[in-house]
mmCIF file of C-alpha atoms in Angstrom:
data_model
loop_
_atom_site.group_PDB
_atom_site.id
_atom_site.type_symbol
_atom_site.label_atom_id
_atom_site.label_comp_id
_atom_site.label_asym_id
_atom_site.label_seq_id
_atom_site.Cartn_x
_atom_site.Cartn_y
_atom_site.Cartn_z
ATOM 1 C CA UNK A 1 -95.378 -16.348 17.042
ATOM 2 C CA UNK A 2 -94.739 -19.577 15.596
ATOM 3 C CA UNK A 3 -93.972 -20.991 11.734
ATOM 4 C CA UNK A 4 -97.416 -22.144 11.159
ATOM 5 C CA UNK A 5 -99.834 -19.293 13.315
ATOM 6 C CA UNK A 6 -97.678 -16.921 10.702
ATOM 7 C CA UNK A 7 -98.300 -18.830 7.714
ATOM 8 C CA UNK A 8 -102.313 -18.982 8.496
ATOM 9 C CA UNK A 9 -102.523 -15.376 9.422
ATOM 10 C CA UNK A 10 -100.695 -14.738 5.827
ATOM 11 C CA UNK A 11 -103.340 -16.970 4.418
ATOM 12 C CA UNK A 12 -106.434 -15.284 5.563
ATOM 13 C CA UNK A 13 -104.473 -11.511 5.019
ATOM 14 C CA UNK A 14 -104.043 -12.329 1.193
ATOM 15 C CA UNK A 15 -107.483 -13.813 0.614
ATOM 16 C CA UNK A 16 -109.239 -10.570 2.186
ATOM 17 C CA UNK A 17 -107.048 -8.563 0.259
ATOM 18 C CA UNK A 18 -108.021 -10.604 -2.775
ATOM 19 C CA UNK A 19 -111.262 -9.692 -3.082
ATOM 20 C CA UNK A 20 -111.354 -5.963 -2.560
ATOM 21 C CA UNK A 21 -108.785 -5.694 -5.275
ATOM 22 C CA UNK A 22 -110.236 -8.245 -8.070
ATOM 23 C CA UNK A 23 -113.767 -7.285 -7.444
ATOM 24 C CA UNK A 24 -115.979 -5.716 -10.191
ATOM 25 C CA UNK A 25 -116.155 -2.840 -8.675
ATOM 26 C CA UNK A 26 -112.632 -2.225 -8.182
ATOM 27 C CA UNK A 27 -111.775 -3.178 -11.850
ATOM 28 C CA UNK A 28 -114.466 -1.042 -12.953
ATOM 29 C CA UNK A 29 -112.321 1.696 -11.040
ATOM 30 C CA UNK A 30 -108.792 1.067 -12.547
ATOM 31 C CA UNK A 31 -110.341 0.553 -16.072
ATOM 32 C CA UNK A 32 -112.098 3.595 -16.017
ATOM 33 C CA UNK A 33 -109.242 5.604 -14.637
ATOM 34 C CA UNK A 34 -106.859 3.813 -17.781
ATOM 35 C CA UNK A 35 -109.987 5.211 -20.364
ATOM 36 C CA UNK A 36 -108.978 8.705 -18.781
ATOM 37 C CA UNK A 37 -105.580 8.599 -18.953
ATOM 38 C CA UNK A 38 -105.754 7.447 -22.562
ATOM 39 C CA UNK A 39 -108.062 10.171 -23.689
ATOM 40 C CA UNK A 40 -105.865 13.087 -21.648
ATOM 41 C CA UNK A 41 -102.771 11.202 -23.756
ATOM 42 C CA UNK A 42 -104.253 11.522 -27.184
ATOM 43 C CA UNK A 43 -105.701 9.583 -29.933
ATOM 44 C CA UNK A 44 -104.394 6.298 -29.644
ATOM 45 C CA UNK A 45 -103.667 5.453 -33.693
ATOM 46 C CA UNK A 46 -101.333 8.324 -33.592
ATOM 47 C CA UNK A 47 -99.047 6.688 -30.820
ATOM 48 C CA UNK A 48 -99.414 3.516 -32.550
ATOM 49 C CA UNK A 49 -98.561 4.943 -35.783
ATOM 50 C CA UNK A 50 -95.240 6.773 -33.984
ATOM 51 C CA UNK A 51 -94.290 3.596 -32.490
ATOM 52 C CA UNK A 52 -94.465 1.495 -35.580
ATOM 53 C CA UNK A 53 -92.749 4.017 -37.854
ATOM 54 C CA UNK A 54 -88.968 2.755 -37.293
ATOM 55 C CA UNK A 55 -89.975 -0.964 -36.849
ATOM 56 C CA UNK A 56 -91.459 0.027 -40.989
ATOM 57 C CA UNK A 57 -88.489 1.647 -41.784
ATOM 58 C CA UNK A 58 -86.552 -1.051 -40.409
ATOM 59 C CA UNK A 59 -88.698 -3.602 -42.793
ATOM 60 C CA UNK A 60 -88.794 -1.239 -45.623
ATOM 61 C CA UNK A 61 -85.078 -1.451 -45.720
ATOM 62 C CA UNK A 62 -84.299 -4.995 -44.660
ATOM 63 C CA UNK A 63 -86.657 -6.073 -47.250
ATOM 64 C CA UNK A 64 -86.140 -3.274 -50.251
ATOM 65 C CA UNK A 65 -85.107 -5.330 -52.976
ATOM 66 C CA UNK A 66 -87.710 -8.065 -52.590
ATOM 67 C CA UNK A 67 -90.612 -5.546 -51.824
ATOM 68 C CA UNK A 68 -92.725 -3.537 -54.914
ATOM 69 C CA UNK A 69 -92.621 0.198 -54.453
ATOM 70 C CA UNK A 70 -96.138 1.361 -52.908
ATOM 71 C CA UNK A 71 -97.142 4.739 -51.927
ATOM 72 C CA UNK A 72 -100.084 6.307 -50.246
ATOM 73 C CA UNK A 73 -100.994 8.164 -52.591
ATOM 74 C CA UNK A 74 -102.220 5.436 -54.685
ATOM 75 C CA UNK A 75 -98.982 6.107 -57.358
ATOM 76 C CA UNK A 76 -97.926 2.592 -58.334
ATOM 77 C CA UNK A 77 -94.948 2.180 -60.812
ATOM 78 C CA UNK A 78 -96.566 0.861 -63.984
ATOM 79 C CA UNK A 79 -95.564 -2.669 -65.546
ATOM 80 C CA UNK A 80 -93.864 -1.546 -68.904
ATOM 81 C CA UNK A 81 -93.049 -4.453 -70.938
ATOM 82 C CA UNK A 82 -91.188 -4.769 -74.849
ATOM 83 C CA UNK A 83 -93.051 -6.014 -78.127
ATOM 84 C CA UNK A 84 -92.034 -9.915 -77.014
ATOM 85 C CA UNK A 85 -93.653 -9.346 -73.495
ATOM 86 C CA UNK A 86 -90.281 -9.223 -71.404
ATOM 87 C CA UNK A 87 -89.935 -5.975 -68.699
ATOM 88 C CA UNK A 88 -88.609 -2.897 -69.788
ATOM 89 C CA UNK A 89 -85.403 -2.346 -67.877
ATOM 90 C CA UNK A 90 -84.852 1.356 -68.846
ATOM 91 C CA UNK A 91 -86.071 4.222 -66.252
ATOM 92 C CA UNK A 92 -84.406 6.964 -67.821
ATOM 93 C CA UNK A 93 -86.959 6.619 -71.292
ATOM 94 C CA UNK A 94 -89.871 4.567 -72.476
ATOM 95 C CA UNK A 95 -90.155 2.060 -75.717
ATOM 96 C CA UNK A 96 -92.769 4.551 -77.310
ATOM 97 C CA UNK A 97 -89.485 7.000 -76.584
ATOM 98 C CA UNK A 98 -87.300 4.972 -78.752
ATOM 99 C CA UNK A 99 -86.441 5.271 -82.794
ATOM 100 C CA UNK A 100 -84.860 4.822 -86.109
ATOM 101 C CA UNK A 101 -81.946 7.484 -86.403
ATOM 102 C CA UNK A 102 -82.444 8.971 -89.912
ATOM 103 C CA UNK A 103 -78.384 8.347 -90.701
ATOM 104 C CA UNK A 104 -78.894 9.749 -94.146
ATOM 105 C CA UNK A 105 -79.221 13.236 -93.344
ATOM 106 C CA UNK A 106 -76.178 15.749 -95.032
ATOM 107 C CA UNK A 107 -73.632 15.977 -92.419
ATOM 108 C CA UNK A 108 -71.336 17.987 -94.521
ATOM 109 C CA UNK A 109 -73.562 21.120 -94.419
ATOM 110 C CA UNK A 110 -72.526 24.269 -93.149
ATOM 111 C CA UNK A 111 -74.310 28.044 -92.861
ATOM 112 C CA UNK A 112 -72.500 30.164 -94.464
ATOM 113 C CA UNK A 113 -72.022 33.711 -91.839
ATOM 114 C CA UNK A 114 -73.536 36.194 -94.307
ATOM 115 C CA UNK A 115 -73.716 38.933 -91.122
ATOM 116 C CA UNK A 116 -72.481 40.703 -88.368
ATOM 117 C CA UNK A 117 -74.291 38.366 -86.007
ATOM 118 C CA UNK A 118 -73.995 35.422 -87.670
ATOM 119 C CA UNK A 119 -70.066 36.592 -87.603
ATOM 120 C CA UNK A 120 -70.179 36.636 -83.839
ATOM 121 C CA UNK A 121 -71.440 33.778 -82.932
ATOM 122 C CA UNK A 122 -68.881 31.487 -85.689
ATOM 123 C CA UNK A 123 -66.412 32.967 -84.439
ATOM 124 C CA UNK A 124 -67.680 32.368 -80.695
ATOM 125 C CA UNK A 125 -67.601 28.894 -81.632
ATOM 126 C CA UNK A 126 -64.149 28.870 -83.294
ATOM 127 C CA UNK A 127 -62.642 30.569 -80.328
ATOM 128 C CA UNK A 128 -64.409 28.461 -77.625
ATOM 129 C CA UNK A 129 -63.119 24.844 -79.953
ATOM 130 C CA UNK A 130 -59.235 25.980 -79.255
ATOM 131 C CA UNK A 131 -58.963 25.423 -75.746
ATOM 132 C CA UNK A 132 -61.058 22.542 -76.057
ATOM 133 C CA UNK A 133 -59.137 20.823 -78.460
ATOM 134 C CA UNK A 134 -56.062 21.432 -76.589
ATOM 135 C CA UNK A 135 -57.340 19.903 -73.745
ATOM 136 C CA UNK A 136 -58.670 16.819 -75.073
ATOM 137 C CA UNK A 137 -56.934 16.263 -78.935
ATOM 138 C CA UNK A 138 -57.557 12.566 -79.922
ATOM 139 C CA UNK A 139 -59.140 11.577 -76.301
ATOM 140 C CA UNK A 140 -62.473 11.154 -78.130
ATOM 141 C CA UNK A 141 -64.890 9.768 -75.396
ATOM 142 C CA UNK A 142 -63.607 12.072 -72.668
ATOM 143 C CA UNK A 143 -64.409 15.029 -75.337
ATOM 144 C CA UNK A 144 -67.932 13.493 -76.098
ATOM 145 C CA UNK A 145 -68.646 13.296 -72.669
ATOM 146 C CA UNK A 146 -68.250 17.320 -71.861
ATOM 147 C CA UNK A 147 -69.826 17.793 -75.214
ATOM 148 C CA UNK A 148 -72.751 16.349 -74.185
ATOM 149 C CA UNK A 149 -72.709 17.654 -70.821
ATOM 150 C CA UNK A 150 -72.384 21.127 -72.643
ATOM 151 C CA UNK A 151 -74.869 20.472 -75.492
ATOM 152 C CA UNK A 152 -78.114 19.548 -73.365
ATOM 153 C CA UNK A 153 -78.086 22.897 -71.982
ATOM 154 C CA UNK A 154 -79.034 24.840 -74.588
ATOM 155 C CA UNK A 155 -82.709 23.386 -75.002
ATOM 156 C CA UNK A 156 -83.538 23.156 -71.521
ATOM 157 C CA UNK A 157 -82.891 27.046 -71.193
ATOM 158 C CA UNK A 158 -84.486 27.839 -74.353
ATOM 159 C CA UNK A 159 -87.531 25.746 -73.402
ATOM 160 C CA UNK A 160 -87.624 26.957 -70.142
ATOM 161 C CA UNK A 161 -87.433 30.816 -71.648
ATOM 162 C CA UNK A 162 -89.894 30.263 -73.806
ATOM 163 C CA UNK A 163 -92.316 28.590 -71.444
ATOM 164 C CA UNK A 164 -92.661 31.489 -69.387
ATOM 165 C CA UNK A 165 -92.970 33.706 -72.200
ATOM 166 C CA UNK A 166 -95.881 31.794 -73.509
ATOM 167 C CA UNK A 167 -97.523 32.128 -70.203
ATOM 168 C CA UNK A 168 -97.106 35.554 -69.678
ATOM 169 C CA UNK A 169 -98.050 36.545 -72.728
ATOM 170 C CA UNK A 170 -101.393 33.705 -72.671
ATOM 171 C CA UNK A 171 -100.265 32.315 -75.556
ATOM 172 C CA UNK A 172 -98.987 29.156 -77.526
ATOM 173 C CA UNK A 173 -95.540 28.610 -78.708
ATOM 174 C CA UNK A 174 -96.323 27.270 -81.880
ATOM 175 C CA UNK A 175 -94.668 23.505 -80.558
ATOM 176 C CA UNK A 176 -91.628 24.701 -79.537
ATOM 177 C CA UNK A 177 -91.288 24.040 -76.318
ATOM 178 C CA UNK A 178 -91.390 20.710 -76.628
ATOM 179 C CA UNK A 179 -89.042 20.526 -79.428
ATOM 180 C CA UNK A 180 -86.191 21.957 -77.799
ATOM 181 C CA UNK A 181 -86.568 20.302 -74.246
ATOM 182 C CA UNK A 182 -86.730 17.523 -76.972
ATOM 183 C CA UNK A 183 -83.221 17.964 -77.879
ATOM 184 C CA UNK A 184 -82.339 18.569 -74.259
ATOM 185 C CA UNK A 185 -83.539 14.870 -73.192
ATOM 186 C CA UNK A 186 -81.902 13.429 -76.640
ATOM 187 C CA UNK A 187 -78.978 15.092 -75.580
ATOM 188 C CA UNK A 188 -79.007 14.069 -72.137
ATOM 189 C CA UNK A 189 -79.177 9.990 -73.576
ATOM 190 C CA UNK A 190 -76.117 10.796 -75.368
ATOM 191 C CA UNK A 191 -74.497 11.508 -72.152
ATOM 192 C CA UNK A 192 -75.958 8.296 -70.443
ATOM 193 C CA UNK A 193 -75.129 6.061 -73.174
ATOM 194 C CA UNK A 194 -71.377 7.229 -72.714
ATOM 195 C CA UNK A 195 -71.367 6.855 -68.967
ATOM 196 C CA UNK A 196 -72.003 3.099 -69.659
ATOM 197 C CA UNK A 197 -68.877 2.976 -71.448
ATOM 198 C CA UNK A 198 -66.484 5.212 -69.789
ATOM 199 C CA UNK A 199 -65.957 6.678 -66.514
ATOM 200 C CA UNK A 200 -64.527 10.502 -66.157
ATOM 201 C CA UNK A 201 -61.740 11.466 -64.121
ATOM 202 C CA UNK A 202 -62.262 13.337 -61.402
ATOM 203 C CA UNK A 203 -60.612 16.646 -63.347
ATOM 204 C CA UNK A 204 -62.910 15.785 -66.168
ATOM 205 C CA UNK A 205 -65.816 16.123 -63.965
ATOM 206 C CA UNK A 206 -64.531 19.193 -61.855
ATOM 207 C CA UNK A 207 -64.097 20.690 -65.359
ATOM 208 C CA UNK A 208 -67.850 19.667 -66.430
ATOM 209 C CA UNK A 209 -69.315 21.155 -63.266
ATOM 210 C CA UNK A 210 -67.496 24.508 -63.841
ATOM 211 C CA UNK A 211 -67.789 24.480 -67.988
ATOM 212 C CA UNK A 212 -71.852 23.676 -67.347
ATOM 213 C CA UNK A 213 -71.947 26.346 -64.895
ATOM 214 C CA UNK A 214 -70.475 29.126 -66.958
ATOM 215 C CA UNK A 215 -72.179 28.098 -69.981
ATOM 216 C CA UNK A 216 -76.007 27.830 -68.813
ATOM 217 C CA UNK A 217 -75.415 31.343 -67.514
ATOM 218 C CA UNK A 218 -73.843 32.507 -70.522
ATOM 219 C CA UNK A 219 -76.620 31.047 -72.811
ATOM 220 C CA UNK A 220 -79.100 32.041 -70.860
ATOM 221 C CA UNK A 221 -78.162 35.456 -70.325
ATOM 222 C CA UNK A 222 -77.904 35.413 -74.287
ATOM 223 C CA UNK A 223 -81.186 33.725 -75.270
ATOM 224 C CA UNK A 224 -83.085 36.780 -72.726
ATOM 225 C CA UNK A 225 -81.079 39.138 -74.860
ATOM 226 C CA UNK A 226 -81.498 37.405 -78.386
ATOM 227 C CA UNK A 227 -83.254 34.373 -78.679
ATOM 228 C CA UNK A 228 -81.816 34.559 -82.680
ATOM 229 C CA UNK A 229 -78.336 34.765 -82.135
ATOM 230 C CA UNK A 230 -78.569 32.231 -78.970
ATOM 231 C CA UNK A 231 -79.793 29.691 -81.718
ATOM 232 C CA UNK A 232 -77.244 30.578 -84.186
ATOM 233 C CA UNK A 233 -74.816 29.859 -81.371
ATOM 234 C CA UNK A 234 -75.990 26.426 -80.951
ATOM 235 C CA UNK A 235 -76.402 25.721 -84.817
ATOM 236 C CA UNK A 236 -72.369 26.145 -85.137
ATOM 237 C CA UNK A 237 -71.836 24.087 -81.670
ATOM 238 C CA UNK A 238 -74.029 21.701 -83.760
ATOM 239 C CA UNK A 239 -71.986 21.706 -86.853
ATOM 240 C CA UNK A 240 -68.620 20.941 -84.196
ATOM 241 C CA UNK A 241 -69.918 18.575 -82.828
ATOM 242 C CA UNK A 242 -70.638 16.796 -86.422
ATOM 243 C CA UNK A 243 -67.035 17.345 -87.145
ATOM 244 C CA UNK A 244 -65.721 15.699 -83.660
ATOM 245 C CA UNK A 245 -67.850 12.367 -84.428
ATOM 246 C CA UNK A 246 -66.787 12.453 -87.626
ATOM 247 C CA UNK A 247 -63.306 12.486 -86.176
ATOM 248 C CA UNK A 248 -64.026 9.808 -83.802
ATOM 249 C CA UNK A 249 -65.549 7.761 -86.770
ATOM 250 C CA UNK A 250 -62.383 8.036 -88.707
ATOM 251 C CA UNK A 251 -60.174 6.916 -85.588
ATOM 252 C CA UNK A 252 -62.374 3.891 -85.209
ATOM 253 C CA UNK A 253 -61.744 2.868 -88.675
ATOM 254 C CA UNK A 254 -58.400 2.927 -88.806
ATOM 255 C CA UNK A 255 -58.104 1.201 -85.784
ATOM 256 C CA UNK A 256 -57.012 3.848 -83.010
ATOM 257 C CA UNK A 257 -60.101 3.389 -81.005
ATOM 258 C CA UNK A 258 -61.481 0.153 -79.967
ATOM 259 C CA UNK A 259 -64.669 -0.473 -81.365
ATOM 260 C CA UNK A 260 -66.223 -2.101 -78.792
ATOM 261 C CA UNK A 261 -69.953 -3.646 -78.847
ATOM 262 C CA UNK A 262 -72.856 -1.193 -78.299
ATOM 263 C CA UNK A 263 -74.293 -0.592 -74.866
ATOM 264 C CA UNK A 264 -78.130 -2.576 -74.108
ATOM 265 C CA UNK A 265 -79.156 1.345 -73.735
ATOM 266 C CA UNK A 266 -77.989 2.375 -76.811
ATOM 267 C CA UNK A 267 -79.213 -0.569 -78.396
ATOM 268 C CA UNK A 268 -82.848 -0.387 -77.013
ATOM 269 C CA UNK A 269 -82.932 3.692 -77.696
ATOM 270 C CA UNK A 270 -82.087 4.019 -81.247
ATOM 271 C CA UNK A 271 -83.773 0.375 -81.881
ATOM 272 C CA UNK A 272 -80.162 -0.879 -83.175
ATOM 273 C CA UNK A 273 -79.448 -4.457 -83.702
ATOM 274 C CA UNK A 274 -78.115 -6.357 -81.053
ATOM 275 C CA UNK A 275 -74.944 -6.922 -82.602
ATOM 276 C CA UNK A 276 -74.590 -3.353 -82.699
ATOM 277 C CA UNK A 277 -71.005 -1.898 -81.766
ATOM 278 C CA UNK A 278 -69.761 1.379 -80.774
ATOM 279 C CA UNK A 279 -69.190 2.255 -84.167
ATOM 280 C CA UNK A 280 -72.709 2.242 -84.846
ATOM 281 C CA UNK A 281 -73.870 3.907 -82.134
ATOM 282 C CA UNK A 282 -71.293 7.422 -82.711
ATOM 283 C CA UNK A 283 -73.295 7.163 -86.784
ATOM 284 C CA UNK A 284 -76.907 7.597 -85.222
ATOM 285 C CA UNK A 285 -75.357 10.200 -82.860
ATOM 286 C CA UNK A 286 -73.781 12.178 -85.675
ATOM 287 C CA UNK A 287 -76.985 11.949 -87.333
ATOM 288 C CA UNK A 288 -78.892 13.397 -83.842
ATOM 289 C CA UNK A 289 -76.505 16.117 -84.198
ATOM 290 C CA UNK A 290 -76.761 17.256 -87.642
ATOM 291 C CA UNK A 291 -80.692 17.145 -86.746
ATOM 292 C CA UNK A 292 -79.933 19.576 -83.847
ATOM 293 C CA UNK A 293 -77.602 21.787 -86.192
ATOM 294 C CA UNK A 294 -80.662 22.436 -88.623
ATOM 295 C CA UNK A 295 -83.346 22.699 -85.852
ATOM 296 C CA UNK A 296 -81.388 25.738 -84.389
ATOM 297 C CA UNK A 297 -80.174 27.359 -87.490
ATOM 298 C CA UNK A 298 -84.056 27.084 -88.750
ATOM 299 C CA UNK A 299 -84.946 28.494 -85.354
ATOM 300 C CA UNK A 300 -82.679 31.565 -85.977
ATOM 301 C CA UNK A 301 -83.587 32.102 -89.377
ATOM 302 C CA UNK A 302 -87.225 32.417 -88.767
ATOM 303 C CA UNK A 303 -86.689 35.038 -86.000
ATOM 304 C CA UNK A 304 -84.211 37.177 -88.667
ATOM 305 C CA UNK A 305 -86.518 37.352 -90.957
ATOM 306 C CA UNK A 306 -88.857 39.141 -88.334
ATOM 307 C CA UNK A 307 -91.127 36.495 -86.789
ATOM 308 C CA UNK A 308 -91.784 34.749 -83.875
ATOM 309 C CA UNK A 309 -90.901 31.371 -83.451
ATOM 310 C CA UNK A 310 -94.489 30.452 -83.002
ATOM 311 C CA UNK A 311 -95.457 31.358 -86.090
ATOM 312 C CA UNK A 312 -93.649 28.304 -88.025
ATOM 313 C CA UNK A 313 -94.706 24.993 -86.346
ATOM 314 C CA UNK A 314 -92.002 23.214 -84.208
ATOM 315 C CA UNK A 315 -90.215 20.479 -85.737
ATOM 316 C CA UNK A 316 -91.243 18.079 -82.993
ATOM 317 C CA UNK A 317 -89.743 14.506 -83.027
ATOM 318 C CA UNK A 318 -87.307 15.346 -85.493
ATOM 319 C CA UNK A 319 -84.577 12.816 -85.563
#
């Protein structure tokens, strides 16, 4: 067979071939037998949704700094803004949050142990501040640092004791709650205003995971067992821990400690002025302290004199 009979018989081969396989009837056919297969596959938005999830993820992360945070569940991250209209930059706490330290409080006083229990837990204290003075001596911000890391326990396990009592028991807790996971959270700033100025050693924070451990057991095994002499406790950890600032006050004076300028966070919390230094930020601190120190020793008063604490209205927001 020749070039050109082979070419022609090609020709007419392809063009009746043509139109058996892009007739209607035949697309009819292979569209219908696609529909089938689709429907035997699944729904087809789930696939597409599958498909599409790591070409979002890739997008979500490509673009995550440029992007506003969105979420299906309709939760959008509200625009908080200061009194002269500019954003709030702080996550951690709110402007309503924020306040006046009330510096003139008595940081000299002291409760005087006139019990056994009372006794105990002084001398609990006194024993506990040996090591810990050892350890640190004049190294004031690494000893404010595990203070703090010590000293926002206590509130968060007595609010979270007495939050289950006051729902088994179907009843209020006369505002305290919400006083002492109060002094938890103030606590806690402490401890973030210091991380802006110094960074622990790795010992330090080995120590801090291990002292927090032992402790939050410790305190809460005590506050199950008596919620009075847990708050005594904390009334004389209060009263050291006015003594250490008033330590680190005197060694910033005289010039032992830098006194550096404030941190923006410590500066937008207790509503300082912006020429604030570090100085000024250990005084409101103190004050926050001495505050704490009465709060608890009020706390354990109440309760040895035979009541609950829900009896005497919480001292909420007391700075």
């Amino acid at each position: 067979m020749n070039t050109g009979a082979a070419t022609k018989m090609s020709g007419l081969l392809l063009r009746h071939l043509g139109q058996r396989v892009l007739s209607t009837s035949a697309c009819r056919g292979l569209m219908l037998e696609a529909t089938a297969n689709l429907r035997h596959a699944g729904p087809v938005g789930g696939v597409r949704y599958k498909s599409s999830l790591a070409t979002d993820a890739a997008n979500d992360e490509k673009g995550a700094n440029t992007k506003a945070i969105t979420s299906y569940w309709g939760i959008a991250p509200a625009r908080i803004t200061n009194e002269d209209g500019s954003a709030w930059k702080w996550n951690c706490f709110r402007p309503w949050e924020a306040y006046t330290a009330d510096v003139s409080i008595d940081v000299e006083k002291h409760h005087k142990p006139n019990n056994l229990m009372d006794k105990f837990a002084y001398w609990t204290v006194q024993t506990l501040k040996i090591p810990v003075g050892l350890f640190f001596q004049r190294r004031h911000m690494c000893h404010a640092m595990l203070l703090e890391t010590v000293a926002a326990v206590p509130g968060m396990v007595g609010g979270m004791l007495l939050h289950c009592k006051s729902l088994r028991q179907f009843e209020h807790s006369g505002g305290w709650i919400k006083a002492l996971l109060e002094e938890a959270e103030n606590e806690r700033m402490h401890l973030m205003t210091f991380c802006e100025i110094a960074d622990p050693a790795w010992y330090e924070r080995a120590l801090v995971f291990a002292v927090q451990g032992v402790f939050f057991n410790a305190y809460f095994l005590a506050y199950v067992a008596s919620p009075k002499l847990a708050h005594r406790i904390v009334g004389y950890l209060e009263e050291e821990a006015v003594i250490s600032y008033t330590e680190f006050l005197k060694d910033l004076d005289n010039g032992s400690f830098e006194n550096r300028p404030a941190p923006a966070i410590a500066i937008d919390y207790w509503r300082l002025p912006k020429d604030s230094t570090l100085r000024d930020v250990i005084v409101v601190i103190r004050a926050d302290e001495a505050h704490h120190r009465d709060l608890n020793h009020y706390a354990s008063d109440i309760q040895c004199q035979g009541h609950e604490l829900k009896v005497a209205p919480a001292p909420i927001g007391y700075h």
